[in-house]
Coordinates of C-alpha atoms in Angstrom, one line a residue:
Chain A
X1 CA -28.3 -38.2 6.5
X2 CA -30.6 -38.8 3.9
X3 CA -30.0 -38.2 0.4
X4 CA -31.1 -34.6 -0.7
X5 CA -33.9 -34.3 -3.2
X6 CA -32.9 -33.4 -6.8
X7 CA -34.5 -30.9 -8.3
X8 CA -34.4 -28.9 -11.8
X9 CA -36.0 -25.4 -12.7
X10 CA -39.0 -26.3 -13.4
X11 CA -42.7 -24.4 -12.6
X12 CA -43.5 -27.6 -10.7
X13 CA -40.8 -27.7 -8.3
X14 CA -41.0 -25.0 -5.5
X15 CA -38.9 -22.2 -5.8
X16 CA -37.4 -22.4 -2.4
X17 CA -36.6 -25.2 -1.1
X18 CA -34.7 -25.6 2.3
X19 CA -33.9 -28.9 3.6
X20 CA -33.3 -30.1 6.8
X21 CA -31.5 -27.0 7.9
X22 CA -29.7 -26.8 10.9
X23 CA -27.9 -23.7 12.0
X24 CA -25.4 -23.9 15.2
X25 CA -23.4 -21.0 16.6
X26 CA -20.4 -22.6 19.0
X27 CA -23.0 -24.7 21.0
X28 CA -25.8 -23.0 20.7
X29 CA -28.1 -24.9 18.2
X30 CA -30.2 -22.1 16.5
X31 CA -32.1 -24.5 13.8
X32 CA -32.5 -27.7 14.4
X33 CA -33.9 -28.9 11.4
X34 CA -36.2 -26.7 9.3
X35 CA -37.8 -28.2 5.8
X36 CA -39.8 -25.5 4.2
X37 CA -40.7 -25.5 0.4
X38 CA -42.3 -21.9 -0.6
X39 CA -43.6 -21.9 -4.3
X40 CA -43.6 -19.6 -7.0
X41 CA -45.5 -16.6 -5.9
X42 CA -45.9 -17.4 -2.8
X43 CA -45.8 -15.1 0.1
X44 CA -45.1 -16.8 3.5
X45 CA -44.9 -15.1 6.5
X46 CA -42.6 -16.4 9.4
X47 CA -43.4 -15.4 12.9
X48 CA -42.7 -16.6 16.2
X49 CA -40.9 -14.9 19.8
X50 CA -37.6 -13.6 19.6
X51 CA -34.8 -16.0 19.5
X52 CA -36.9 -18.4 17.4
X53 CA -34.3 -18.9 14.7
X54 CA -36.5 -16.7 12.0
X55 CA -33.8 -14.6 11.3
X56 CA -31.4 -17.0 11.0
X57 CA -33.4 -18.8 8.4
X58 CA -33.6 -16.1 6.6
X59 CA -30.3 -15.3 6.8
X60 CA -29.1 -19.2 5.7
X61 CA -31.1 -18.8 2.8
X62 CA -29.1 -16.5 1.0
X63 CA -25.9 -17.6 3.2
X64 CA -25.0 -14.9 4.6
X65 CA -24.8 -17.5 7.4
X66 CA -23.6 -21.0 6.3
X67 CA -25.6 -23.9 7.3
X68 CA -24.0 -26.6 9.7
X69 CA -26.0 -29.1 7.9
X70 CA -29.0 -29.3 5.7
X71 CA -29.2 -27.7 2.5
X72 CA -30.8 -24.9 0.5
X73 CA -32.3 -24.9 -3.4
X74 CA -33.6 -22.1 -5.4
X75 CA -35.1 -23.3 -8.4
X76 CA -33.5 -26.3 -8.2
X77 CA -29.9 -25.0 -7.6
X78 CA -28.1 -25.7 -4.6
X79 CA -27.3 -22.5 -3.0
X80 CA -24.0 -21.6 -1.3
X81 CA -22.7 -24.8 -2.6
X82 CA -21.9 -27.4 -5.1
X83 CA -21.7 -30.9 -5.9
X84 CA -19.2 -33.4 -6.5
X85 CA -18.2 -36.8 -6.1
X86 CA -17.4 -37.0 -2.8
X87 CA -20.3 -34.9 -1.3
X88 CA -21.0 -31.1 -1.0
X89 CA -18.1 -28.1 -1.4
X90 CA -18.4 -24.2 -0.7
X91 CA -18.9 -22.0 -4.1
X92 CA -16.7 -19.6 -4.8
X93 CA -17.1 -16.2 -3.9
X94 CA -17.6 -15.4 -7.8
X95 CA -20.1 -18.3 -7.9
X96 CA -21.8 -17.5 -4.7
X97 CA -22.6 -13.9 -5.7
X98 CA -24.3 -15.2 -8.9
X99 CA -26.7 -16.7 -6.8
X100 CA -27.5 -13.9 -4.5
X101 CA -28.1 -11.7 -7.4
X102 CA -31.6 -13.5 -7.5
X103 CA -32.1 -13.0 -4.3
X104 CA -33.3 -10.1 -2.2
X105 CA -32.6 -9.3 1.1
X106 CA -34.8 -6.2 3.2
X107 CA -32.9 -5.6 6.6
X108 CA -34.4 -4.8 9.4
X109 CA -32.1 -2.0 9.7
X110 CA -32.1 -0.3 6.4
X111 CA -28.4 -1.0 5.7
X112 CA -28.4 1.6 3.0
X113 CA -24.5 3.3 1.6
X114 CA -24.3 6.2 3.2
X115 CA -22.5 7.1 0.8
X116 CA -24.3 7.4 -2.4
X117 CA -27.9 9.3 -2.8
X118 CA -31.0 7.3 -2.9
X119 CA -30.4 6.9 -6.9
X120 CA -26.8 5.7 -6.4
X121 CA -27.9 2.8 -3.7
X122 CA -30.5 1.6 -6.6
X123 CA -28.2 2.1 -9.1
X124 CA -24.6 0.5 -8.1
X125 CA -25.6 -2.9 -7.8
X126 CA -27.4 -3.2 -11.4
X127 CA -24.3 -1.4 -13.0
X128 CA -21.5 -3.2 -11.2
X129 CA -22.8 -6.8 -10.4
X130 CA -25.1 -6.8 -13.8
X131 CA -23.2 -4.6 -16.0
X132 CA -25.7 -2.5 -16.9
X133 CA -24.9 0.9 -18.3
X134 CA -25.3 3.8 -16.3
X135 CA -28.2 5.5 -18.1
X136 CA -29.8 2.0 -18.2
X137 CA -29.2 1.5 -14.8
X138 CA -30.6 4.7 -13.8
X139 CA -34.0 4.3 -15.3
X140 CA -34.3 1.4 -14.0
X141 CA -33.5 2.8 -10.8
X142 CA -35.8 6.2 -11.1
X143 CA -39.2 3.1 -12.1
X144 CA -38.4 1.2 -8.9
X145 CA -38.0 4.8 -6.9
X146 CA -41.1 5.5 -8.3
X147 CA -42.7 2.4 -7.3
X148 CA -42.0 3.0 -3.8
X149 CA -43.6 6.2 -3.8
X150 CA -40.3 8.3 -3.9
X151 CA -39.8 10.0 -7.0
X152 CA -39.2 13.0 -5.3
X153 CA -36.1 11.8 -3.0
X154 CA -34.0 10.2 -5.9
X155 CA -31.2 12.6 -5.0
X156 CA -31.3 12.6 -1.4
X157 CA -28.5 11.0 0.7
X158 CA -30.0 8.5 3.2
X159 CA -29.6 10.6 6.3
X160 CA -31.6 12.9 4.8
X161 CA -34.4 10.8 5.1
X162 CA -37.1 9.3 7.6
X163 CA -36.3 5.3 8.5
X164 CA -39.6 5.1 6.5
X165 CA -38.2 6.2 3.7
X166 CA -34.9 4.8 3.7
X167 CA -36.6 1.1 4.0
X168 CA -38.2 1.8 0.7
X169 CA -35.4 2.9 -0.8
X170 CA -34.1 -0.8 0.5
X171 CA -36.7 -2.2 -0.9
X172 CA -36.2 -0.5 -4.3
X173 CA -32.8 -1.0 -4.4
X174 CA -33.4 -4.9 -3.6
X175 CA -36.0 -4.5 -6.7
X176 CA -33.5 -2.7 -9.3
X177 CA -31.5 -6.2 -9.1
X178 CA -34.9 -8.0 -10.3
X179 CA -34.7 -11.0 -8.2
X180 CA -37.0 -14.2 -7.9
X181 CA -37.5 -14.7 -3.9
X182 CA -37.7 -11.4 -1.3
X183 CA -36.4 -11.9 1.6
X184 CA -38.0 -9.3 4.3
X185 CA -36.0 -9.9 7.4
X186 CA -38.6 -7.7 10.7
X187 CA -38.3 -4.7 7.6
X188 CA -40.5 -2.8 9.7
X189 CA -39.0 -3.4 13.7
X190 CA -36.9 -0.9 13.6
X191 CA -39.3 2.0 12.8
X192 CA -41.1 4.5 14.6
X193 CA -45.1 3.7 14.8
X194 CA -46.2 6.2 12.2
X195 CA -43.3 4.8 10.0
X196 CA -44.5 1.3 9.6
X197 CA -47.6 1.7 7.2
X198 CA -45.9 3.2 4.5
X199 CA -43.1 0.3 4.1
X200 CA -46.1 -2.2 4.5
X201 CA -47.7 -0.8 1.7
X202 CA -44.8 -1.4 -0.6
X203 CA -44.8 -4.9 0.8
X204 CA -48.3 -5.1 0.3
X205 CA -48.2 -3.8 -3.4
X206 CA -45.2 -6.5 -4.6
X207 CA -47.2 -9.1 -2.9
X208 CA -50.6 -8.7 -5.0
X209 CA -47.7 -8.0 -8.3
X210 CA -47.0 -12.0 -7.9
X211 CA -43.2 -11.5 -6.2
X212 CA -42.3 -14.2 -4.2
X213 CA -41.8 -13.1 -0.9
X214 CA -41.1 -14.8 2.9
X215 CA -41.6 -12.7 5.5
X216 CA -40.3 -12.2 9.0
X217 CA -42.6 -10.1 11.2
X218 CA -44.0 -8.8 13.9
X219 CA -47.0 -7.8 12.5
X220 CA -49.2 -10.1 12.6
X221 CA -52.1 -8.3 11.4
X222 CA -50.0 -7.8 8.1
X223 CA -48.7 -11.4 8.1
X224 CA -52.6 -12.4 7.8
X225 CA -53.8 -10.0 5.0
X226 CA -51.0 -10.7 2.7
X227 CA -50.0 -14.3 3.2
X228 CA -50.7 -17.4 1.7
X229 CA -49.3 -19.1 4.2
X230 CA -48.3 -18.9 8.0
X231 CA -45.3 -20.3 9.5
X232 CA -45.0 -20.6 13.2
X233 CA -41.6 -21.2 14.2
X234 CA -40.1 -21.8 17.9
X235 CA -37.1 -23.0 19.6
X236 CA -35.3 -23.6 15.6
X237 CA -38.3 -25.6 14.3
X238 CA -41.5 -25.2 12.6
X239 CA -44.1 -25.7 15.0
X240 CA -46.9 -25.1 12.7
X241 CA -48.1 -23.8 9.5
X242 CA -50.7 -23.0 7.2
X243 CA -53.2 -20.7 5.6
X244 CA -53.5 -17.3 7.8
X245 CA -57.0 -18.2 8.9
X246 CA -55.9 -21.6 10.7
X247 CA -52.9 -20.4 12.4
X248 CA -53.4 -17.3 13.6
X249 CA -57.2 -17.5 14.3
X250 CA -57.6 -21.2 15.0
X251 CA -54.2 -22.6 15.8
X252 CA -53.9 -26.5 16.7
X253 CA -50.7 -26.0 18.3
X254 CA -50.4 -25.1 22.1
X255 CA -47.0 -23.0 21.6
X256 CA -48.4 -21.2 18.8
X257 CA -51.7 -20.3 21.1
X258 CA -49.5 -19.2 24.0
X259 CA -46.9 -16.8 21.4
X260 CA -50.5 -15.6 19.7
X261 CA -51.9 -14.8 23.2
X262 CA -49.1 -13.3 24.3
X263 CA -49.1 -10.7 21.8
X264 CA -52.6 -9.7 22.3
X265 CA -52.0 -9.6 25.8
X266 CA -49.3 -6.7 25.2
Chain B
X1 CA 32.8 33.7 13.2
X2 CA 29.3 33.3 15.4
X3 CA 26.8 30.7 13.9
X4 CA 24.2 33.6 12.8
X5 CA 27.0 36.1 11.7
X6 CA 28.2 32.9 9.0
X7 CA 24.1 32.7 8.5
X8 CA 23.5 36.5 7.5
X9 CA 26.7 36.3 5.1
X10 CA 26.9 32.7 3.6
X11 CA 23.0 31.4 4.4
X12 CA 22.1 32.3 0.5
X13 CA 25.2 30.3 -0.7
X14 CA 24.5 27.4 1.4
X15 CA 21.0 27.4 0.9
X16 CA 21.6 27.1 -3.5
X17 CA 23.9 24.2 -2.6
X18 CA 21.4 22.2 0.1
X19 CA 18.2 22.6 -2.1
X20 CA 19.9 21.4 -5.3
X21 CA 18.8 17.8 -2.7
X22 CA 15.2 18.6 -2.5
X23 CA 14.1 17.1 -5.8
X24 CA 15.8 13.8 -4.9
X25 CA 14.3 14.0 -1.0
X26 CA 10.5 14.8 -3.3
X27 CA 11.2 11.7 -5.7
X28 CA 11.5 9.1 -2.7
X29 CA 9.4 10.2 -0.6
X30 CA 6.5 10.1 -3.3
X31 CA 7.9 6.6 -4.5
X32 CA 8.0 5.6 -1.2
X33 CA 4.4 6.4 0.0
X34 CA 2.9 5.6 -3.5
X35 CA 4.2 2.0 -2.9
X36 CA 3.7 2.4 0.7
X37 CA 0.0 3.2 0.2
X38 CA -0.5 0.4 -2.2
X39 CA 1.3 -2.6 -0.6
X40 CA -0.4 -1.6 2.3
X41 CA -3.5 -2.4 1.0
X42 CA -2.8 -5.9 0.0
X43 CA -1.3 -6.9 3.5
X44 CA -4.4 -5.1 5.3
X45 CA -6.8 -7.4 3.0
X46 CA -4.6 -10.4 3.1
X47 CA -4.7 -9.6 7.2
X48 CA -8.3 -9.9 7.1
X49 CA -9.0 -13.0 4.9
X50 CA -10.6 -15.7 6.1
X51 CA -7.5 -17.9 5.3
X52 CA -5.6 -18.2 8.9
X53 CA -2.7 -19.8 7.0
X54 CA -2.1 -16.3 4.9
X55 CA -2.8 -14.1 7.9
X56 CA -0.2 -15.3 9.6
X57 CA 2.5 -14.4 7.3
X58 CA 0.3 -10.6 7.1
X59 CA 0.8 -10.0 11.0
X60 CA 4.2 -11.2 11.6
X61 CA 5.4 -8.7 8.4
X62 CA 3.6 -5.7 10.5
X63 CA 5.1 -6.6 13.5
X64 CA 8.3 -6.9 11.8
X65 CA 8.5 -3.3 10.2
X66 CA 7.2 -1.7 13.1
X67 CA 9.0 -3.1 15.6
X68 CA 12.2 -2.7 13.9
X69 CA 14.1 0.9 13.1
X70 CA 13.3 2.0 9.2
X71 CA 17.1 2.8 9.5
X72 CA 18.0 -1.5 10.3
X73 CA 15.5 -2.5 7.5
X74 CA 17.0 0.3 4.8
X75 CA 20.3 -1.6 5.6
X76 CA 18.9 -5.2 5.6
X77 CA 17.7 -4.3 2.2
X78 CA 20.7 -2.6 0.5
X79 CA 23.8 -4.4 1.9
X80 CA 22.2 -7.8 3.0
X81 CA 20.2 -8.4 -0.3
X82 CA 23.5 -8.6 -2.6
X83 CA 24.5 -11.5 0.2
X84 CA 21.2 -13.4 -1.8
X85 CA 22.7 -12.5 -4.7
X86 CA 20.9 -9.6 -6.3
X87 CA 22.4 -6.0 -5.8
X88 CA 19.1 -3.7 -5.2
X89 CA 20.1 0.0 -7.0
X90 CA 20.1 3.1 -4.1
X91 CA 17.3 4.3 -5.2
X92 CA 15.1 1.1 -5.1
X93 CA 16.1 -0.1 -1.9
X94 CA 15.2 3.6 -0.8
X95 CA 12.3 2.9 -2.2
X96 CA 11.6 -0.7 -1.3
X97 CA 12.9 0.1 2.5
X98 CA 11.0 3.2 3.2
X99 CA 8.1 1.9 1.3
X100 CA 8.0 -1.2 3.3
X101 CA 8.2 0.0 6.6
X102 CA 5.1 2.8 5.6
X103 CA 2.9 -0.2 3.9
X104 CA 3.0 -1.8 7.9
X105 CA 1.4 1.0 9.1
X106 CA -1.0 2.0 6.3
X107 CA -2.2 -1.8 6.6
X108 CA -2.9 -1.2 9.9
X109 CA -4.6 2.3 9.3
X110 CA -6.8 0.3 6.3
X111 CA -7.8 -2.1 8.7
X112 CA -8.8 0.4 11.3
X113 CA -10.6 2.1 9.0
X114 CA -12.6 -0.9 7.0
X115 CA -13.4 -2.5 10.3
X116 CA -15.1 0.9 11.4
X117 CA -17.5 0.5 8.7
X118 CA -20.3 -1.4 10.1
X119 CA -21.0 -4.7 9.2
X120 CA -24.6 -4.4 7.8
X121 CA -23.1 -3.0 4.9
X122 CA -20.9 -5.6 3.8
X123 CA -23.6 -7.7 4.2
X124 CA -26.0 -5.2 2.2
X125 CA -23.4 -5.3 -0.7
X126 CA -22.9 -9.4 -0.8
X127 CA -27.1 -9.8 -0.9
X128 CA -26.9 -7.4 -3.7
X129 CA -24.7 -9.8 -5.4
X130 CA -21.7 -8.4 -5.1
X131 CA -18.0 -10.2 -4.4
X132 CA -16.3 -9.2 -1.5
X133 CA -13.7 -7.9 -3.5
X134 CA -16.1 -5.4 -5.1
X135 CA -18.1 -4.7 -2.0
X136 CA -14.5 -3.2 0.0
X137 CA -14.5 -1.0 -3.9
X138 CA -17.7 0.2 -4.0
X139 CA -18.7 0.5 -0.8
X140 CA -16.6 -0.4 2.6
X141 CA -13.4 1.8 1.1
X142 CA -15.2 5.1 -0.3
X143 CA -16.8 5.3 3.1
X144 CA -13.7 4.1 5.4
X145 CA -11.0 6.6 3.1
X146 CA -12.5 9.6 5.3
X147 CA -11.6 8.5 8.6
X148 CA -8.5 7.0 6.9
X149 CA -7.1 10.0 5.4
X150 CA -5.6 12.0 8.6
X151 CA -3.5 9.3 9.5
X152 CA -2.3 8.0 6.1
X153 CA -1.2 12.1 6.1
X154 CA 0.3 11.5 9.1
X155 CA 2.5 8.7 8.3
X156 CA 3.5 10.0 5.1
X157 CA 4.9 12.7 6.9
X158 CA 7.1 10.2 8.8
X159 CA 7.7 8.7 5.4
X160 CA 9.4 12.2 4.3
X161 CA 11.5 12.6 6.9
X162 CA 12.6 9.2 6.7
X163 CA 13.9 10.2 3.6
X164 CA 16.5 11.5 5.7
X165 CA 17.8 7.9 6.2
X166 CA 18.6 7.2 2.3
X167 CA 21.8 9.2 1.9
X168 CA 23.6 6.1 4.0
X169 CA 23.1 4.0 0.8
X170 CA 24.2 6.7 -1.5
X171 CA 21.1 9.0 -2.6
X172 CA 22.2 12.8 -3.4
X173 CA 19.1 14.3 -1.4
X174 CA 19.0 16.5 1.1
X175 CA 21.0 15.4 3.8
X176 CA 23.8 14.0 1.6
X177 CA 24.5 17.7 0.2
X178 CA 24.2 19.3 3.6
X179 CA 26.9 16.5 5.1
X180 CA 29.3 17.2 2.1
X181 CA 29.2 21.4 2.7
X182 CA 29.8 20.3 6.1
X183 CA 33.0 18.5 5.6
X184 CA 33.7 21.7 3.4
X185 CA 32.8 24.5 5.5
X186 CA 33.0 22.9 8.5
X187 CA 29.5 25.2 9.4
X188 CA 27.1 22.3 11.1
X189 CA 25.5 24.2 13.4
X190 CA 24.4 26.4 10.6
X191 CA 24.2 23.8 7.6
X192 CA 22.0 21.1 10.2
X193 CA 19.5 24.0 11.0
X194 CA 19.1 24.8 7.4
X195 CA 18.5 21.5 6.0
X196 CA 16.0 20.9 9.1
X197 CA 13.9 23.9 7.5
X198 CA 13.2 23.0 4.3
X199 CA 12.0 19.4 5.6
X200 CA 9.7 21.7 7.7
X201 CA 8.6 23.6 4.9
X202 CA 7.4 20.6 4.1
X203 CA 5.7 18.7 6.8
X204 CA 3.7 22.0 8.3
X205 CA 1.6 22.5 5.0
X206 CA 1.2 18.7 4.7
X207 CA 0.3 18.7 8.6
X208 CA -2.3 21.3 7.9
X209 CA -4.0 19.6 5.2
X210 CA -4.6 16.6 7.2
X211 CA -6.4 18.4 9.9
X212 CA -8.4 20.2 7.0
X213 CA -9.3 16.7 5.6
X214 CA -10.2 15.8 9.3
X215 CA -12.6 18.4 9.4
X216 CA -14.1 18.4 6.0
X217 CA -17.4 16.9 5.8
X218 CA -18.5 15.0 2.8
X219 CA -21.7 15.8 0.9
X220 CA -23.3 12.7 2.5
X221 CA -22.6 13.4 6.1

């Protein structure tokens, strides 16, 4: 294997790097090799059919799955690991939640604590993980509620409200914790129709603020207004990438015309 | 005389002497489940760790003090221990053998319960930056304690009337007192009925509570 590329924080550097990922489940290979850099303020939007890998990716890039090879860097850091003389080692799980904390993850299925009102799922992770107090954490908490247009919900438990809403209150949540890279993993699949806009114009808004944000969807529409870039991803590799305009309107690749075709076709 | 004739006449008398026990019967069974409830814990997370080598250890202790009477592992405890060289006190190997024996099956009711919780919000808590450790706190447990709590009732009514089992190394509870008016009066089938009540003045208001808990909704659901 080659040796990985070191990198330092630095505004030249991208701040995601992933390289040469590979992502195996038993026998199943899932990723076979994925480099990607995506710079600061970037948005990149990752589509391709189901079963692709995208979600894997996304997952590997804040470990909730561990690579079976390759390696992930934000800012420079190595994420989800560490290393020493002899090679590469697993972080603690103290020292692997320090590097979450910078980074945001949007499920496709909410995932919100049913438990605590809309407040209390923006709130607990800025006062437990940051140690932020709890009058601190809560105004934080009430701007980002505000920001996603739900002001009005703050004491609302999440069953009381639409999957619309409860997706925003994801995203805010993810927000509260202030994090460098936004990981949207198909945020809107699991929505009714009507649903959809509303949780795309959040996206839409943090994307024009300057977040950095990659982006696994199905809308493709959406994927060309607020990318910068396009990544076309098939069988665990990256077919083919680049600006909106030349991959979704005038792709090079025959896989990527077929998936585009397909969709249009539905 | 006929059981319920000795009843109507001496059941007062008897009664002062078998309740003097109850405080005792109270004490253990509270120590017991306290420690129950919070070794119990440990084993259930040590159970699910990632590290086979310290699960191991985790399952074989459940099976152990499940599959074995309380009564064997009260004795194991307070006349095999001194054999190792340290002689537990009656009450702490009450407490250690009753306590043991209910921390098997709470671990098992934690586990039950934190597996319930689906796995989306582990994973919700760990992107947030959270440890695992803090994730079961703030979020698996609070949510999983509701589904948790008829059981844990449950076996802590076993728990009490294990109690029972404690005057064979020498505690002056219940039982105890109502063997040694026994030998006096030589009244068991009055004495036995009457120490059976007061246990059951006990476990139907605790019984009751857990199907109340079982029922009651939380604000969030």
């Amino acid at each position: 294997m080659n040796p990985p590329p070191q990198l330092s924080p630095s505004p030249m550097n991208p701040l995601l790097r992933i390289a040469g990922l590979h992502k195996s489940f038993a026998s199943l290979e899932v990723l076979s090799g994925v480099d990607l850099d995506v710079a600061r303020g970037e948005k990149v939007s990752i589509i391709g059919p189901s079963g692709s890998g995208k979600t894997t990716l996304l997952r590997c890039i804040n470990y909730l799955e561990k690579p079976t090879s390759g390696h992930i860097y934000i800012d420079g850091n190595l994420i989800g690991e560490k290393q020493t003389n002899g090679g590469y080692v697993h972080l603690s799980d103290r020292e692997l939640a320090k590097e979450r904390q910078e980074i945001g993850f949007v499920f496709q299925r909410f995932n919100l604590f049913p438990h605590l009102t809309a407040l209390g799922n923006v709130t607990i992770a800025p006062q437990k993980v940051l140690g932020l107090s709890k009058e601190e954490a809560e105004r934080r908490g009430r701007e980002m509620l505000e920001k996603v247009g739900l002001s009005h919900k703050i004491n609302e438990y999440p069953e009381r409200l639409s999957g619309g809403q409860q997706q925003r209150v994801a995203i805010a949540r993810v927000l509260a914790m202030q994090p460098k890279l936004m990981l949207f993993d198909e945020a809107t699949s699991a929505l009714d129709p009507e649903l959809i806009g509303e949780v795309l114009r959040v996206m839409r808004q943090l994307a024009e603020e300057g977040s950095t944000m990659v982006i696994v969807t199905h809308e493709i529409q959406f994927a060309g207004e607020v990318s910068d870039r396009v990544v076309f991803m098939d069988q665990g590799k990256i077919v083919e990438q680049g600006p909106p305009r030349d991959v979704l309107i005038s792709p090079q690749q025959p896989r990527t015309r077929d998936f585009l075709k397909h969709l249009q076709d539905r | 005389m006929h059981p319920v004739e000795v009843f109507l006449t001496k059941g007062g008398t008897y009664f002062a002497w078998i309740v003097q026990g109850l405080p005792e019967t109270i004490k253990v069974a509270i120590c017991a489940v306290l420690f129950a409830l919070v070794f119990g814990l440990v084993v259930a997370l040590v159970r699910m760790t990632r590290w086979r080598a310290l699960r191991l250890p985790a399952v074989m202790y459940v099976e152990f003090f499940r599959g074995t009477p309380a009564f064997v592992q009260l004795f194991v405890i307070y006349f095999g221990l001194p054999d190792l060289g340290y002689q537990p006190s009656p009450f702490q190997a009450a407490i250690v053998g009753l306590g043991l024996n209910g921390a098997a099956y709470f671990s098992e009711i934690y586990r039950a319960g934190i597996e319930s919780i689906h796995k989306g919000q582990m994973e919700a808590a760990l992107t947030l930056g959270m440890t695992p450790i803090r994730a079961m706190r703030y979020i698996i447990l609070p949510q999983a304690i509701r589904s948790m709590l008829p059981p844990i009732t449950t076996v802590a009514i076993l728990l009490l009337k294990d109690t029972a089992l404690v005057f064979t190394v020498g505690i002056v509870e219940i039982l105890a007192l109502s063997r040694q008016l026994v030998t006096e009066t030589l009244q068991s089938g009055v004495v036995y009925p009457m120490a059976g009540a007061i246990y059951l003045c006990m476990t139907i208001p605790m019984a009751r509570l857990s199907a109340r808990l079982e029922r009651a909704k939380q604000a969030w659901q």
